[in-house]
mmCIF file of C-alpha atoms and ligand atoms in Angstrom:
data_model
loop_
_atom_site.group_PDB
_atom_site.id
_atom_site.type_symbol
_atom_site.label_atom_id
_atom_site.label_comp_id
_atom_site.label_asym_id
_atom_site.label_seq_id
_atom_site.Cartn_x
_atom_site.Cartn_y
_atom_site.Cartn_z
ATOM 1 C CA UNK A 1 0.000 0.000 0.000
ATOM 2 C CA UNK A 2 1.070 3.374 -0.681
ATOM 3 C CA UNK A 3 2.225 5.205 2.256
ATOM 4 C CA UNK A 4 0.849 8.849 2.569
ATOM 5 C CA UNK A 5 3.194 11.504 4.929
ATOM 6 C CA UNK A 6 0.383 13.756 6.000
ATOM 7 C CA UNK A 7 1.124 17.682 6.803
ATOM 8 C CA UNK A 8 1.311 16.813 10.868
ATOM 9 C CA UNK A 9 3.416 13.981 10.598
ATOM 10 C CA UNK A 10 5.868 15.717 8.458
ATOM 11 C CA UNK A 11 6.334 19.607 10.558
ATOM 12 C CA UNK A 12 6.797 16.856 13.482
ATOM 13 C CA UNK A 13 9.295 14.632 11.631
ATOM 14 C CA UNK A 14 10.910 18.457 10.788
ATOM 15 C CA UNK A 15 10.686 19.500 14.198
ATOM 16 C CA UNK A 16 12.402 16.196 15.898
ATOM 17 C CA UNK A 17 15.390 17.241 13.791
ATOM 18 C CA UNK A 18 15.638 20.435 15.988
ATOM 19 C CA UNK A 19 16.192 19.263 19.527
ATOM 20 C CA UNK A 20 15.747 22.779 20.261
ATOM 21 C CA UNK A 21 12.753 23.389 18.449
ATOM 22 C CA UNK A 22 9.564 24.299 20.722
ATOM 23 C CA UNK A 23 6.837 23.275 18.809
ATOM 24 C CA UNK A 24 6.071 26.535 18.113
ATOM 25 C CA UNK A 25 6.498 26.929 14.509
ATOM 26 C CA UNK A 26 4.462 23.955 14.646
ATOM 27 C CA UNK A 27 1.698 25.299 16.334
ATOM 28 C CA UNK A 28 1.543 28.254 13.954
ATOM 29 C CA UNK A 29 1.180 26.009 11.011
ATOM 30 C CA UNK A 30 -1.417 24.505 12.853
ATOM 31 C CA UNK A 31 -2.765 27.597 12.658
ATOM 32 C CA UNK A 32 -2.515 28.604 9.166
ATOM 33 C CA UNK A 33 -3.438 24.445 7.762
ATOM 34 C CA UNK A 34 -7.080 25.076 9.863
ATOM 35 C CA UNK A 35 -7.731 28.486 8.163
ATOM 36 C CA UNK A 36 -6.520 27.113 5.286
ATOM 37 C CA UNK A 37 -9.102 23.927 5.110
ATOM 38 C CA UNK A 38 -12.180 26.796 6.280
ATOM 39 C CA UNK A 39 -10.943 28.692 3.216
ATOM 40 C CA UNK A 40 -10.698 25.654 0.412
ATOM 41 C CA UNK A 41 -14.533 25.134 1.655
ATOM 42 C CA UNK A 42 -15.678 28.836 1.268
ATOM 43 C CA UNK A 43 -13.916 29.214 -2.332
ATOM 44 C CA UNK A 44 -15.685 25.684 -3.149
ATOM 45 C CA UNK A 45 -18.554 26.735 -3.097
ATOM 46 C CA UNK A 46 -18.201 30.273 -4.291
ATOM 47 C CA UNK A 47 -21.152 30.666 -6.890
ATOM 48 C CA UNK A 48 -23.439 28.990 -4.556
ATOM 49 C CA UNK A 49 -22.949 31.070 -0.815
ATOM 50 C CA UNK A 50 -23.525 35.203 -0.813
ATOM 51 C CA UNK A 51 -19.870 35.300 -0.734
ATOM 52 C CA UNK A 52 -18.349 36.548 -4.462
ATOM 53 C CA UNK A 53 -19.171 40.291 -5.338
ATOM 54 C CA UNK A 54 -17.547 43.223 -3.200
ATOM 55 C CA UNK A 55 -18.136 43.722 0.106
ATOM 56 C CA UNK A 56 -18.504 47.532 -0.571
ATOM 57 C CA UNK A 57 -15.399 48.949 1.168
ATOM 58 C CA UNK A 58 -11.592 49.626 -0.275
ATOM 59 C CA UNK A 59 -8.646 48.224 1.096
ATOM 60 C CA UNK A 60 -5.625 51.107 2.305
ATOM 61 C CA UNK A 61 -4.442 51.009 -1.500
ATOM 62 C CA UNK A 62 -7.412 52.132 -2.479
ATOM 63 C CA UNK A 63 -8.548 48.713 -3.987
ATOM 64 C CA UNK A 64 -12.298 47.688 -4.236
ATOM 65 C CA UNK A 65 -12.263 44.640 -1.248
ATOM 66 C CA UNK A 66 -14.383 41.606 -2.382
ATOM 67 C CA UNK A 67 -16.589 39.565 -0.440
ATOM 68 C CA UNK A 68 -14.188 36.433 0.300
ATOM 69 C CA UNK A 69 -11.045 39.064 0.919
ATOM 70 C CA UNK A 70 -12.548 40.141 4.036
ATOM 71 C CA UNK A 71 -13.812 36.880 5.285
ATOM 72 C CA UNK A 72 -10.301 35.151 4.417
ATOM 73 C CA UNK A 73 -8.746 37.811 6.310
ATOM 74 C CA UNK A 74 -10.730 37.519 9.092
ATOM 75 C CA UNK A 75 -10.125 33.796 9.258
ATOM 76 C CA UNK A 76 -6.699 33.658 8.819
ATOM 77 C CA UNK A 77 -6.469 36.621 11.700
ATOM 78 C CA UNK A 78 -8.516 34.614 14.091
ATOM 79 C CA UNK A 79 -6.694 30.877 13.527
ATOM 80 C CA UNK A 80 -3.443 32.869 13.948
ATOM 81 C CA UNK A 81 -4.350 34.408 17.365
ATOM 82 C CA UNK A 82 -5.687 31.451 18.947
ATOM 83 C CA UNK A 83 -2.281 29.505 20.029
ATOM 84 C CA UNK A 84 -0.509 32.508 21.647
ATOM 85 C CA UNK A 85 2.303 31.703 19.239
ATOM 86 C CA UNK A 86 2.106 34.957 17.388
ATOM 87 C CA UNK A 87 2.289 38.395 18.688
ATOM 88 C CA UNK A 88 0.944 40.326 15.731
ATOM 89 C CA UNK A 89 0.059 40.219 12.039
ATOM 90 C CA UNK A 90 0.399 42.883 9.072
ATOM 91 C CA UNK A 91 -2.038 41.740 6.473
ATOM 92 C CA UNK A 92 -2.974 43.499 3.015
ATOM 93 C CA UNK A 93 -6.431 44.186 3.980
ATOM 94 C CA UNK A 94 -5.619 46.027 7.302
ATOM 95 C CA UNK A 95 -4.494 49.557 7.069
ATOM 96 C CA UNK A 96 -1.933 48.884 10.143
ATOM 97 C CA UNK A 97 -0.501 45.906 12.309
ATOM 98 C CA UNK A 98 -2.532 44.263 14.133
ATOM 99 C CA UNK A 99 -1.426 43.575 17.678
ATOM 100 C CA UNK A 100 -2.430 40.718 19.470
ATOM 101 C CA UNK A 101 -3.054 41.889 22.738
ATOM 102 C CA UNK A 102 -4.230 38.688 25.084
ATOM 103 C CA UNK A 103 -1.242 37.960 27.775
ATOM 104 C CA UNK A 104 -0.247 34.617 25.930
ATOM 105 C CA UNK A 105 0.187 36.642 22.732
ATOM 106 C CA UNK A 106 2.491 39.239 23.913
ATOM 107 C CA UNK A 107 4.679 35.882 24.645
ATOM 108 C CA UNK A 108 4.743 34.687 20.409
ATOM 109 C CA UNK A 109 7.816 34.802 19.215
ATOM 110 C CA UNK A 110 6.169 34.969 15.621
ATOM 111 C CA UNK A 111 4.959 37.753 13.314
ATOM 112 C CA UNK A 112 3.210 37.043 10.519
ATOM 113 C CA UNK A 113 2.848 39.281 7.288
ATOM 114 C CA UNK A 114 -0.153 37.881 5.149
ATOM 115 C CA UNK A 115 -1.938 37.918 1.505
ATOM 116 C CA UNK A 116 -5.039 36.715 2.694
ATOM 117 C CA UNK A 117 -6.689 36.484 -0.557
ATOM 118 C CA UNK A 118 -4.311 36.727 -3.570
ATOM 119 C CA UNK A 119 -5.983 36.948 -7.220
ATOM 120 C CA UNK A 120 -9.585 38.325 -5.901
ATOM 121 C CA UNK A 121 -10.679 39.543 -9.113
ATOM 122 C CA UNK A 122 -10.622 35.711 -10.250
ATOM 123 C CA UNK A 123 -13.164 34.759 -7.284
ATOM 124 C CA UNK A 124 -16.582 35.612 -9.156
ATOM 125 C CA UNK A 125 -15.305 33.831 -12.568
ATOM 126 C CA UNK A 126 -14.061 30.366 -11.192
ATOM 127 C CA UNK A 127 -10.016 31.034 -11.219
ATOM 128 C CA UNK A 128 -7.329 30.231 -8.580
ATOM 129 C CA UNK A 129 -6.873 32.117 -6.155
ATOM 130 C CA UNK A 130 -4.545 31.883 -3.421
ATOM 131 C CA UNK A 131 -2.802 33.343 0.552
ATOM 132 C CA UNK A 132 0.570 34.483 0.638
ATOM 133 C CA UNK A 133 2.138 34.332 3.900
ATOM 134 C CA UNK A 134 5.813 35.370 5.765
ATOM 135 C CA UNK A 135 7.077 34.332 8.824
ATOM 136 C CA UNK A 136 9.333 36.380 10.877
ATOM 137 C CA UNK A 137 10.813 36.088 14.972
ATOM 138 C CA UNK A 138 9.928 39.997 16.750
ATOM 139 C CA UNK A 139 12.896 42.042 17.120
ATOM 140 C CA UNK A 140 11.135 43.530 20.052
ATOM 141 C CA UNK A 141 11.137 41.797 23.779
ATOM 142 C CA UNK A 142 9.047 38.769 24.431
ATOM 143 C CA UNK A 143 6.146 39.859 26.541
ATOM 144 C CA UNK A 144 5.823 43.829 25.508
ATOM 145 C CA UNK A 145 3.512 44.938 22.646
ATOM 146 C CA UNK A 146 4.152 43.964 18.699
ATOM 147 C CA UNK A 147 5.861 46.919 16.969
ATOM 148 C CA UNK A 148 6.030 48.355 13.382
ATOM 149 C CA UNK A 149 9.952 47.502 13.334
ATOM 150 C CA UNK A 150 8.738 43.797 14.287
ATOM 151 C CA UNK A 151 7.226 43.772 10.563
ATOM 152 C CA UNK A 152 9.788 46.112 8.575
ATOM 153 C CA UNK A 153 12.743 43.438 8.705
ATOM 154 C CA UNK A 154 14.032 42.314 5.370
ATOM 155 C CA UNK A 155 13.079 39.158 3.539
ATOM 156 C CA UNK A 156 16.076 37.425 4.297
ATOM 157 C CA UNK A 157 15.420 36.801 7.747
ATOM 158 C CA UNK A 158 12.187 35.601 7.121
ATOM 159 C CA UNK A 159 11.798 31.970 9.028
ATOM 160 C CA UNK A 160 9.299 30.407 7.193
ATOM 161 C CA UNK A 161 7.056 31.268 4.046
ATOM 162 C CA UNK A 162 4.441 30.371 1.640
ATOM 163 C CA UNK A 163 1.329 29.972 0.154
ATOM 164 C CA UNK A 164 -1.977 27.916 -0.323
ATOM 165 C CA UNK A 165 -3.555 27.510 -3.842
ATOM 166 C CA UNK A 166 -6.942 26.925 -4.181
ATOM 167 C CA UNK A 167 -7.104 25.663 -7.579
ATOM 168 C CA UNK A 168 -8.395 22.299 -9.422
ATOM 169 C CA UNK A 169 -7.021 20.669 -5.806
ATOM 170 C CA UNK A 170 -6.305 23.101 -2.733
ATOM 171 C CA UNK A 171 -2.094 22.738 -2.061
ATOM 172 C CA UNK A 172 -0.272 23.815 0.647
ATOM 173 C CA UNK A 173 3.436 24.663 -0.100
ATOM 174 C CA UNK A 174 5.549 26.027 2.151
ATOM 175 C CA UNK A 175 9.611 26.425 2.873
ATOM 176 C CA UNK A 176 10.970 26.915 6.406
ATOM 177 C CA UNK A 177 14.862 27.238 5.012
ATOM 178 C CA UNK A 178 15.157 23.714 4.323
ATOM 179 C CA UNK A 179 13.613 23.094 0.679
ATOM 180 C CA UNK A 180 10.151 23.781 -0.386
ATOM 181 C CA UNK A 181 7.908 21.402 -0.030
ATOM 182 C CA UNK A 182 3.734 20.832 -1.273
ATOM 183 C CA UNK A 183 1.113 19.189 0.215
ATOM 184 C CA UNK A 184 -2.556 18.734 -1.696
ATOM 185 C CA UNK A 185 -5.417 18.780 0.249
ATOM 186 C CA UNK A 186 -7.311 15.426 0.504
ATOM 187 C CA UNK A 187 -10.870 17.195 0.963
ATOM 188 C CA UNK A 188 -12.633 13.550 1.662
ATOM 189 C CA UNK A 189 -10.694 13.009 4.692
ATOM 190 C CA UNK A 190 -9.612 16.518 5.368
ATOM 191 C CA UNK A 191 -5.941 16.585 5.367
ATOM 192 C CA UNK A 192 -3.034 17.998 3.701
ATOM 193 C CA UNK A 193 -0.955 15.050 2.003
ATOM 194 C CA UNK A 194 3.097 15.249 1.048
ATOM 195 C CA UNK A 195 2.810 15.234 -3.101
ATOM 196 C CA UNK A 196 5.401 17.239 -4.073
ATOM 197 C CA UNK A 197 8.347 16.638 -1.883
ATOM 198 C CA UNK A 198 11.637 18.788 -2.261
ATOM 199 C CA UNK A 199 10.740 20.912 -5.073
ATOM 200 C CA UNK A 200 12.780 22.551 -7.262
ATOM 201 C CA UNK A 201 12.084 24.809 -10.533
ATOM 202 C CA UNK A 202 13.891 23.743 -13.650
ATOM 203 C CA UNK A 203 17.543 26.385 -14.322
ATOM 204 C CA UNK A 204 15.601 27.484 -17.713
ATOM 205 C CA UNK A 205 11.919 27.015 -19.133
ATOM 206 C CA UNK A 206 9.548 28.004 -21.912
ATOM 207 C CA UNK A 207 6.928 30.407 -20.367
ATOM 208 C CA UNK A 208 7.128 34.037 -19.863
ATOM 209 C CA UNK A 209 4.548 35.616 -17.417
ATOM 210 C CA UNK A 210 3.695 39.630 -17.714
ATOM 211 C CA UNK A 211 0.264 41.448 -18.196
ATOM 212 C CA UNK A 212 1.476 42.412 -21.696
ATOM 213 C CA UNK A 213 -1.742 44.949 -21.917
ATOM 214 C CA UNK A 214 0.856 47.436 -19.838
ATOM 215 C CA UNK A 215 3.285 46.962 -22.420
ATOM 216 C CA UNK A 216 3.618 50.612 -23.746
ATOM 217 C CA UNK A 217 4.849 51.634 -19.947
ATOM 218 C CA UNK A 218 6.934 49.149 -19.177
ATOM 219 C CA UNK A 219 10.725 50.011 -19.284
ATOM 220 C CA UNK A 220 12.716 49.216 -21.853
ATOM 221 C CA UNK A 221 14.731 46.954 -20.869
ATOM 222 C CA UNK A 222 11.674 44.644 -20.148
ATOM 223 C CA UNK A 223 10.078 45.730 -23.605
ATOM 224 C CA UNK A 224 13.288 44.325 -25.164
ATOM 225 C CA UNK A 225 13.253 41.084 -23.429
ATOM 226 C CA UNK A 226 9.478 40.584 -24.173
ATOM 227 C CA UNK A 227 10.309 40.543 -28.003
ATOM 228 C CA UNK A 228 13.223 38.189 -27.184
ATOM 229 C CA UNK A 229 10.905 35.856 -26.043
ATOM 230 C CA UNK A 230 8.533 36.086 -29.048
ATOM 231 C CA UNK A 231 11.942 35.522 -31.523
ATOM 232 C CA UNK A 232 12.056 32.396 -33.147
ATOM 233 C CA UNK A 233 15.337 30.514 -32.356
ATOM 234 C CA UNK A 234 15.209 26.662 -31.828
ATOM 235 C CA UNK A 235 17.975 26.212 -30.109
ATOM 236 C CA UNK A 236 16.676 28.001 -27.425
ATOM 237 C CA UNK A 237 13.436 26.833 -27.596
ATOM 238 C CA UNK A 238 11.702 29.995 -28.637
ATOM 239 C CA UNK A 239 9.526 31.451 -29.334
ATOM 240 C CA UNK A 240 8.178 31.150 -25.731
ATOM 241 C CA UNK A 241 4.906 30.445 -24.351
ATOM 242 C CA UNK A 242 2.897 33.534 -22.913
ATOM 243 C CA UNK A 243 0.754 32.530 -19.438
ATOM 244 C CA UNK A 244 -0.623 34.942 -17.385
ATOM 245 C CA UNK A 245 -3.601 34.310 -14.855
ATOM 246 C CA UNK A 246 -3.576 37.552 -12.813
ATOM 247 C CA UNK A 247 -3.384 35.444 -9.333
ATOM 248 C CA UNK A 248 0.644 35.890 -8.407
ATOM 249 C CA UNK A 249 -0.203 32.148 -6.309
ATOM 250 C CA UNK A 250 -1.179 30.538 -9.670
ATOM 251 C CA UNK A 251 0.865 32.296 -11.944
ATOM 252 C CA UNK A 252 4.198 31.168 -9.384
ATOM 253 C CA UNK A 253 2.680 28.251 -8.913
ATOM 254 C CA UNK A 254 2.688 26.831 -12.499
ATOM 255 C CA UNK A 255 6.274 28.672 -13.249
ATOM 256 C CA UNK A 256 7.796 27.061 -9.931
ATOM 257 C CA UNK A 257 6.829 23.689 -11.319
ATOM 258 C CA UNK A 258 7.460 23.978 -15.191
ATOM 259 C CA UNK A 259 9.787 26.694 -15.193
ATOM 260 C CA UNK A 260 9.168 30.245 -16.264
ATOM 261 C CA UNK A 261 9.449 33.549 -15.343
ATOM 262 C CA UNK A 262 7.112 36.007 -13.979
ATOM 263 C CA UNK A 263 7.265 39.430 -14.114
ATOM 264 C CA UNK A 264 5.588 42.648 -13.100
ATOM 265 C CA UNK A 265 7.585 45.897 -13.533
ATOM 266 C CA UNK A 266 7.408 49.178 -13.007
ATOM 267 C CA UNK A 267 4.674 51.066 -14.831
ATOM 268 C CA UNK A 268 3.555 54.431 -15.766
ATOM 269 C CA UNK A 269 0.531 53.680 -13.142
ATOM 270 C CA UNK A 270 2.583 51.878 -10.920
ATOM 271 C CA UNK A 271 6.289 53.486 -10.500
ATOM 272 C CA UNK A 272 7.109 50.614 -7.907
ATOM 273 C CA UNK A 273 5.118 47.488 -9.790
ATOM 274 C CA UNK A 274 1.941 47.138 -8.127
ATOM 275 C CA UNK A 275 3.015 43.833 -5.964
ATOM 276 C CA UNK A 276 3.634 44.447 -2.673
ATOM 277 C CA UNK A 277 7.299 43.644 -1.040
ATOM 278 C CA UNK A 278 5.665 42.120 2.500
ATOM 279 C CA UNK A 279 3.176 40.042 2.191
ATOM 280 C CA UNK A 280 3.909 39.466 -2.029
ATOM 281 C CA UNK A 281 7.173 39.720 -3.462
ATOM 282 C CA UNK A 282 9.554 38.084 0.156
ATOM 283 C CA UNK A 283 7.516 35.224 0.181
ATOM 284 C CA UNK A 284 7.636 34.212 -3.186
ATOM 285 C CA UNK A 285 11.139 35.205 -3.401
ATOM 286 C CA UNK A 286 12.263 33.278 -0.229
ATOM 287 C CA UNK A 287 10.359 30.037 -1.428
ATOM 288 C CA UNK A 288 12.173 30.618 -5.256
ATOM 289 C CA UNK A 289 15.640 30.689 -3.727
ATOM 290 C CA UNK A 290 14.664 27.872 -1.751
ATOM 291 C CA UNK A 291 13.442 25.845 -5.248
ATOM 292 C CA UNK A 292 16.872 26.949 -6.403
ATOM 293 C CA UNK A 293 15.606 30.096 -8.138
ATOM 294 C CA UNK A 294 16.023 33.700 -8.286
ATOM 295 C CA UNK A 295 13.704 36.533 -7.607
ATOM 296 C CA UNK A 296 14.991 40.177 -8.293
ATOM 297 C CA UNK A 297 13.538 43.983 -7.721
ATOM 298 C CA UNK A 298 15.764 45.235 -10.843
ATOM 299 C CA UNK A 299 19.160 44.681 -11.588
ATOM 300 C CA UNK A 300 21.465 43.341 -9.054
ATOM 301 C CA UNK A 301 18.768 44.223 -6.144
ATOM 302 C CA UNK A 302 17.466 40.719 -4.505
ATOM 303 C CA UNK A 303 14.205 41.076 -3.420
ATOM 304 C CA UNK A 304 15.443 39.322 -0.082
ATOM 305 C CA UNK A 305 17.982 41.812 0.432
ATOM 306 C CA UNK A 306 15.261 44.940 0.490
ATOM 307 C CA UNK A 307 15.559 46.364 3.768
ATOM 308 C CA UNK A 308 11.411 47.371 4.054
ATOM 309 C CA UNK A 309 10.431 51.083 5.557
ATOM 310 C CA UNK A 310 6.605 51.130 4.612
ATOM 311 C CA UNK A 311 3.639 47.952 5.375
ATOM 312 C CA UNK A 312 2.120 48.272 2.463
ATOM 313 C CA UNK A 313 5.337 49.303 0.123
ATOM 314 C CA UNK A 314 5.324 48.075 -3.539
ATOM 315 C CA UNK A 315 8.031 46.621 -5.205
ATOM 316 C CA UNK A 316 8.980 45.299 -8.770
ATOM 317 C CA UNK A 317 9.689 41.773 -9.048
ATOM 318 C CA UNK A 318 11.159 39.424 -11.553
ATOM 319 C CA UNK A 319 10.782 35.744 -10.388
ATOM 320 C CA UNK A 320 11.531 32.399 -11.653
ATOM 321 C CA UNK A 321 13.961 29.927 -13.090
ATOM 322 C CA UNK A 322 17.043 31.587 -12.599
ATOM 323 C CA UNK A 323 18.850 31.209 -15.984
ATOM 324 C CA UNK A 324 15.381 33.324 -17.164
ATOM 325 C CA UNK A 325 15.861 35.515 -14.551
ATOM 326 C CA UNK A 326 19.794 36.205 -15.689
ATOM 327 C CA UNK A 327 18.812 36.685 -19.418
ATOM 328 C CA UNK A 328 16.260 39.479 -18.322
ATOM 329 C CA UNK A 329 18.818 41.016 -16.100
ATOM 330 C CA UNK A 330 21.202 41.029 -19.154
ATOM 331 C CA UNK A 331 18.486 42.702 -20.926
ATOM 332 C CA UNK A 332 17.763 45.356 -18.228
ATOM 333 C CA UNK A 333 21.414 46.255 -17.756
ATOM 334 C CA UNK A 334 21.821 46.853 -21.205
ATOM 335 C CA UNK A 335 18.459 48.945 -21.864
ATOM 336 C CA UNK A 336 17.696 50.012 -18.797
HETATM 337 P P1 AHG B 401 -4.609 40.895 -4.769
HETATM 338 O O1 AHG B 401 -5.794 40.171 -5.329
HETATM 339 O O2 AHG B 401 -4.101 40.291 -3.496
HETATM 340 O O3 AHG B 401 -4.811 42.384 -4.673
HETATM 341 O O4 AHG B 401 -3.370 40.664 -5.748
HETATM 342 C C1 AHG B 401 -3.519 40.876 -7.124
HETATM 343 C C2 AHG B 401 -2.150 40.916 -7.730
HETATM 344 C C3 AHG B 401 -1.556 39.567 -8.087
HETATM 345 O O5 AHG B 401 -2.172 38.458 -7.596
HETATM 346 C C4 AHG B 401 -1.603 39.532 -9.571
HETATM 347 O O6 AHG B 401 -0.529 38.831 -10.086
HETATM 348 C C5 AHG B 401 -1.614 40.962 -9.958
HETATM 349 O O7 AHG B 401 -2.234 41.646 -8.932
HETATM 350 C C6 AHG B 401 -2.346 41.181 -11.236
HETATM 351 O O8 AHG B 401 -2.275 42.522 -11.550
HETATM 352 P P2 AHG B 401 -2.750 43.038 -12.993
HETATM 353 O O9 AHG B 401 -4.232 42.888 -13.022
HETATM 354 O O10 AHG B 401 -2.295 44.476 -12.991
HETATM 355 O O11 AHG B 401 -2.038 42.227 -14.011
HETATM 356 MN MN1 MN B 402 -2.128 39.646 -3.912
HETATM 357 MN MN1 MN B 403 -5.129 40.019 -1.685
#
């Protein structure tokens, strides 16, 4: 018989390799695997409940929030205060950090920094959607209050990061420093099952990712290396394959696995890219570098290397199979 490593069993096998480790890590990915089984059941059934449309408010950045934004928020906020492992969370849909005030909260060691709903516009029409999340220790004492410098640390000190897809199977995939691994959510028994052990994204690949409607504002570096995609040369397998979704979760997702690169630049509307360097761009660029990847704000600037001053700051990012990632810097360097 097959034997199936579920979630649990495998953040305890990881945690009896760290005779030191408290089992608090653990706990907080108890945390996030429970919000993230209430959330594959809410997107499920997404046509059927009063839950797609917007809820009628905007978010800080002035986006429309929809329906299933605020509830995932809410849920992942809850789960994540209930084990007193965390101290505080900075989410996209909550205009500052939220402090956790209850006495066994001012103990967590953790901060989280959270995505709770990544793609919303593909909610109403039956596309993947997705939560980003980052994990870092507090700078600030055990027991006092969860500060803004607690969230502002750069992305390469993050402890732990990733995501949950809700696509044509809910997967959890997730890195703690130590290889990036994904788990697919068995929905008949309710559990998260170890499918895709160790991953790693192929050095080059065939798919370029970009919302090529922008085109005319991109820079022209990235302009250049658009066309060089669409060129015809066999021994490099061109031209490319275009794939965009407009979830960052799905659009990773599918790159991390078949190897690609995904980009969103600067723009005319968007001087910093629209992505957002906390809760966005570190976690997807820890869990790259972890896949054996690279993930870079322009040229030379690693997105883990960013040292944050703003929540809800934006970012460029260019992500994905790193010999993809090289070419484009290449480009870049050359056209600016
Ligand atoms: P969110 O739904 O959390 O606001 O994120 C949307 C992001 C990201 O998921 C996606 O890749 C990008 O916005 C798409 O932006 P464009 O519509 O500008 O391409
Ligand atoms: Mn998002
Ligand atoms: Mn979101």
């Amino acid at each position: 018989m097959e034997i199936i490593k579920t979630l649990g069993e495998f953040i305890i096998d990881q945690q009896l390799e760290y005779p030191d480790a408290t089992g608090e890590l653990t706990s907080l990915f108890s945390s996030i695997r429970l919000a993230a089984k209430i959330l594959h059941r809410e997107v499920n059934k997404a046509g059927l409940a009063d839950i797609t449309g917007a809820a009628g408010a905007d978010n800080v950045q002035g986006e429309q929030q929809q329906k299933l934004d605020v509830y995932a928020n809410e849920r992942f906020k809850n789960a994540l205060a209930q084990r007193g492992v965390v101290c505080g969370i900075a989410s996209e849909e909550e205009e500052q950090f939220v402090r956790f005030e209850e006495t066994r909260n001012l103990d967590g060691k953790y901060v989280v920094l959270i995505d709770p709903l990544d793609g919303s516009s593909n909610i109403d029409v039956n596309v993947s959607v997705g939560t980003i999340f980052s994990v870092f220790r507090r700078v600030s004492p055990l027991g006092s209050h969860v500060t803004q410098e607690d969230f502002l640390q750069p992305g390469n000190r993050q402890v732990a990061a990733g995501y949950v897809i809700y696509g044509s199977s809910t997967m959890l995939v997730y890195s703690t420093g130590n290889g990036v691994n994904g788990f697919t959510y068995d929905p008949t028994i309710g559990v998260f099952c170890l499918s895709h052990p160790n991953m790693k994204t192929p050095a080059g690949g065939t798919i370029y990712s970009i919302n090529e409607g922008n085109y005319v504002h991109f820079p022209d570096g990235v302009k250049k290396y658009i066309k060089y995609c669409q060129e015809e040369d066999k021994s490099t397998q061109r031209p490319y394959s275009s794939r965009y979704i407009g979830s960052l979760v799905s659009d990773f997702h599918r790159n991390l696995i078949k190897g690609g690169i995904y980009l969103y630049p600067s723009t005319s509307r968007h001087p910093d890219g629209k992505l957002r360097l906390l809760y966005e761009c570190n976690p997807m660029a820890f869990l790259i570098e972890q896949a054996g990847g690279k993930a870079l704000a322009g040229v030379g600037k690693r997105i883990l290397d960013i040292q944050p001053t703003e929540l809800h700051q934006r970012c460029p990012l260019f992500v994905g199979s790193p010999d993809m990632v090289d070419k484009l810097e290449e480009f870049i360097k050359q056209h600016g």
